[in-house]
PDB file of C-alpha atoms in Angstrom:
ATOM      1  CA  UNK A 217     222.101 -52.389  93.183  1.00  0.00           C
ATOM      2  CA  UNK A 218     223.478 -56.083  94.413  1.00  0.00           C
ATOM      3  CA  UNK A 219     222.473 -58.483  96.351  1.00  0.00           C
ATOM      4  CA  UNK A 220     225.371 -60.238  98.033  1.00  0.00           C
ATOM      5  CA  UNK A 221     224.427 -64.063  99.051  1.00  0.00           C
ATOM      6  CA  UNK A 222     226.915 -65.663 101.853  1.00  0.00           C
ATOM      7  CA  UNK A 223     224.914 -68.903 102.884  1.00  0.00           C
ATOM      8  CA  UNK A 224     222.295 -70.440 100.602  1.00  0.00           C
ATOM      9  CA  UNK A 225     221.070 -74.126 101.237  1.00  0.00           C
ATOM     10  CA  UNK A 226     217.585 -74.178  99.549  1.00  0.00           C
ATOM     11  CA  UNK A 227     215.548 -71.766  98.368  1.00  0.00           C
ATOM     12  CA  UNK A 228     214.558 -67.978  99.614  1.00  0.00           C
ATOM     13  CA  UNK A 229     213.456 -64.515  97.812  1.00  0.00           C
ATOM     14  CA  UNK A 230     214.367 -61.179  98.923  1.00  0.00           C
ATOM     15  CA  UNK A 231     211.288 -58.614  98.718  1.00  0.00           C
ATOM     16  CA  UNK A 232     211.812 -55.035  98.172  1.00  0.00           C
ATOM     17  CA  UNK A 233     209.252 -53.023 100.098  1.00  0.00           C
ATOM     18  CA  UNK A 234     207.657 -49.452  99.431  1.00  0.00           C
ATOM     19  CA  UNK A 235     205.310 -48.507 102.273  1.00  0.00           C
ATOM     20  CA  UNK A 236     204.673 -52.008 103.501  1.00  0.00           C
ATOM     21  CA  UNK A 237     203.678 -53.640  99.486  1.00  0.00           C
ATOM     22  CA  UNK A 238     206.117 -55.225  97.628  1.00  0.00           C
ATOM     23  CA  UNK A 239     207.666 -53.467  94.432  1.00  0.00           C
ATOM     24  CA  UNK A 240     210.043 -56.147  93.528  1.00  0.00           C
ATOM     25  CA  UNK A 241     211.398 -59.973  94.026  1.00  0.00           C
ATOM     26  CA  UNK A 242     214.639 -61.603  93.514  1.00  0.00           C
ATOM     27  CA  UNK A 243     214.366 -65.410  94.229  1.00  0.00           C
ATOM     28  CA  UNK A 244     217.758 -67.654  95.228  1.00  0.00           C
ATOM     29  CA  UNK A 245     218.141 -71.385  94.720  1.00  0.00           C
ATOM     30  CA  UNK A 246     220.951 -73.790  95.361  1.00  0.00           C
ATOM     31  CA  UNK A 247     223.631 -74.006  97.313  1.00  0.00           C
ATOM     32  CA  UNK A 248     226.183 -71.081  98.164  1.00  0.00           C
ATOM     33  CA  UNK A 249     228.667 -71.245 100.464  1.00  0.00           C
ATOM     34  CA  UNK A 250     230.893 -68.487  99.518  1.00  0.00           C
ATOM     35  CA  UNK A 251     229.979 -64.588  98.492  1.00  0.00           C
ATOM     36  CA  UNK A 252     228.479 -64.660  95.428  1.00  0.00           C
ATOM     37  CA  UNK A 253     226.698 -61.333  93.984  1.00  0.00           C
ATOM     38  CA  UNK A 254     223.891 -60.190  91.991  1.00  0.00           C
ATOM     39  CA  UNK A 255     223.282 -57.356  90.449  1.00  0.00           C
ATOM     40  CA  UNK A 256     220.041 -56.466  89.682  1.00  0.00           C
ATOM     41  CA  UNK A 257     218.277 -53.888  87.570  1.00  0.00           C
ATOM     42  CA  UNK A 258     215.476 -52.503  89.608  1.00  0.00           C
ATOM     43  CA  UNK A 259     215.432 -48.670  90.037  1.00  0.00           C
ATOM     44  CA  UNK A 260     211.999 -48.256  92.140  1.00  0.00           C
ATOM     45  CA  UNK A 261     212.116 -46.563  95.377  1.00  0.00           C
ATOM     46  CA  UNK A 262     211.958 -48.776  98.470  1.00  0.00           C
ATOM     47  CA  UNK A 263     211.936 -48.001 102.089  1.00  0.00           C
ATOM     48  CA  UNK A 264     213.206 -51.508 103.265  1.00  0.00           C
ATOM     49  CA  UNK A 265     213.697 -55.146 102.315  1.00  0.00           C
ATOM     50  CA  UNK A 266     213.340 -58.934 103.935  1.00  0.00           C
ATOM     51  CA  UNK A 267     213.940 -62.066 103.379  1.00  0.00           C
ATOM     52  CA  UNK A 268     211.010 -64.730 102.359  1.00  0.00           C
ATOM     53  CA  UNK A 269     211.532 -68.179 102.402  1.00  0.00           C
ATOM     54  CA  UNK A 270     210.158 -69.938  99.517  1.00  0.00           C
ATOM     55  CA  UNK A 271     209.756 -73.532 101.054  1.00  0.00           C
ATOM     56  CA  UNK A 272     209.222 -75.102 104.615  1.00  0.00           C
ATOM     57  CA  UNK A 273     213.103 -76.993 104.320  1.00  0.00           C
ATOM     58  CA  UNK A 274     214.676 -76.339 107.545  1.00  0.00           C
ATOM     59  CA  UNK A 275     218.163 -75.602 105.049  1.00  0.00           C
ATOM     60  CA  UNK A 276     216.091 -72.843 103.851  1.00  0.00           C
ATOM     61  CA  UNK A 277     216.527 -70.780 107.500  1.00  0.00           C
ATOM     62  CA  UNK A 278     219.982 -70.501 106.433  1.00  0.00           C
ATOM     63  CA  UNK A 279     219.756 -68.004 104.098  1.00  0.00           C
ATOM     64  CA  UNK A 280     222.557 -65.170 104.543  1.00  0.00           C
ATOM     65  CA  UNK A 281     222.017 -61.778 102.551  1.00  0.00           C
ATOM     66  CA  UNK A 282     222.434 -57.802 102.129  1.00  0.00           C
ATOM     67  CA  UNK A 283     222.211 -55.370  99.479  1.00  0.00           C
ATOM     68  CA  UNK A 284     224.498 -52.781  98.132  1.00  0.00           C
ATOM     69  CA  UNK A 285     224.191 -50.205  96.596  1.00  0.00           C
TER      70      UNK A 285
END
């Protein structure tokens, strides 16, 4: 599975969610402007997925993302 960043400007986690608890976190920081994609190695069911923001910096809000399969 990926997770495809297009506008980073702080810092934000995406949760993975299994009947409302959260099986797994992937946490962004920096600065992206431009696609860049992660792949990550997490092979848990989930039913759905959102986006937490890991400070109060305004840049934080934003935070551009989906995942692939």
């Amino acid at each position: 599975m990926k997770v495809i960043v297009t506008k980073l400007l702080g810092s934000a986690e995406v949760e993975f969610l299994r009947e409302g608890a959260v099986v797994h976190r992937e946490r962004f920081t920096g600065k992206v402007t431009s696609e860049y994609r992660r792949t990550i190695a997490f092979d848990e069911e989930f039913d759905s997925h959102r986006c937490r923001f890991v400070t109060a910096m305004p840049a934080d809000r934003a935070f551009q993302y989906e995942v692939s399969p």
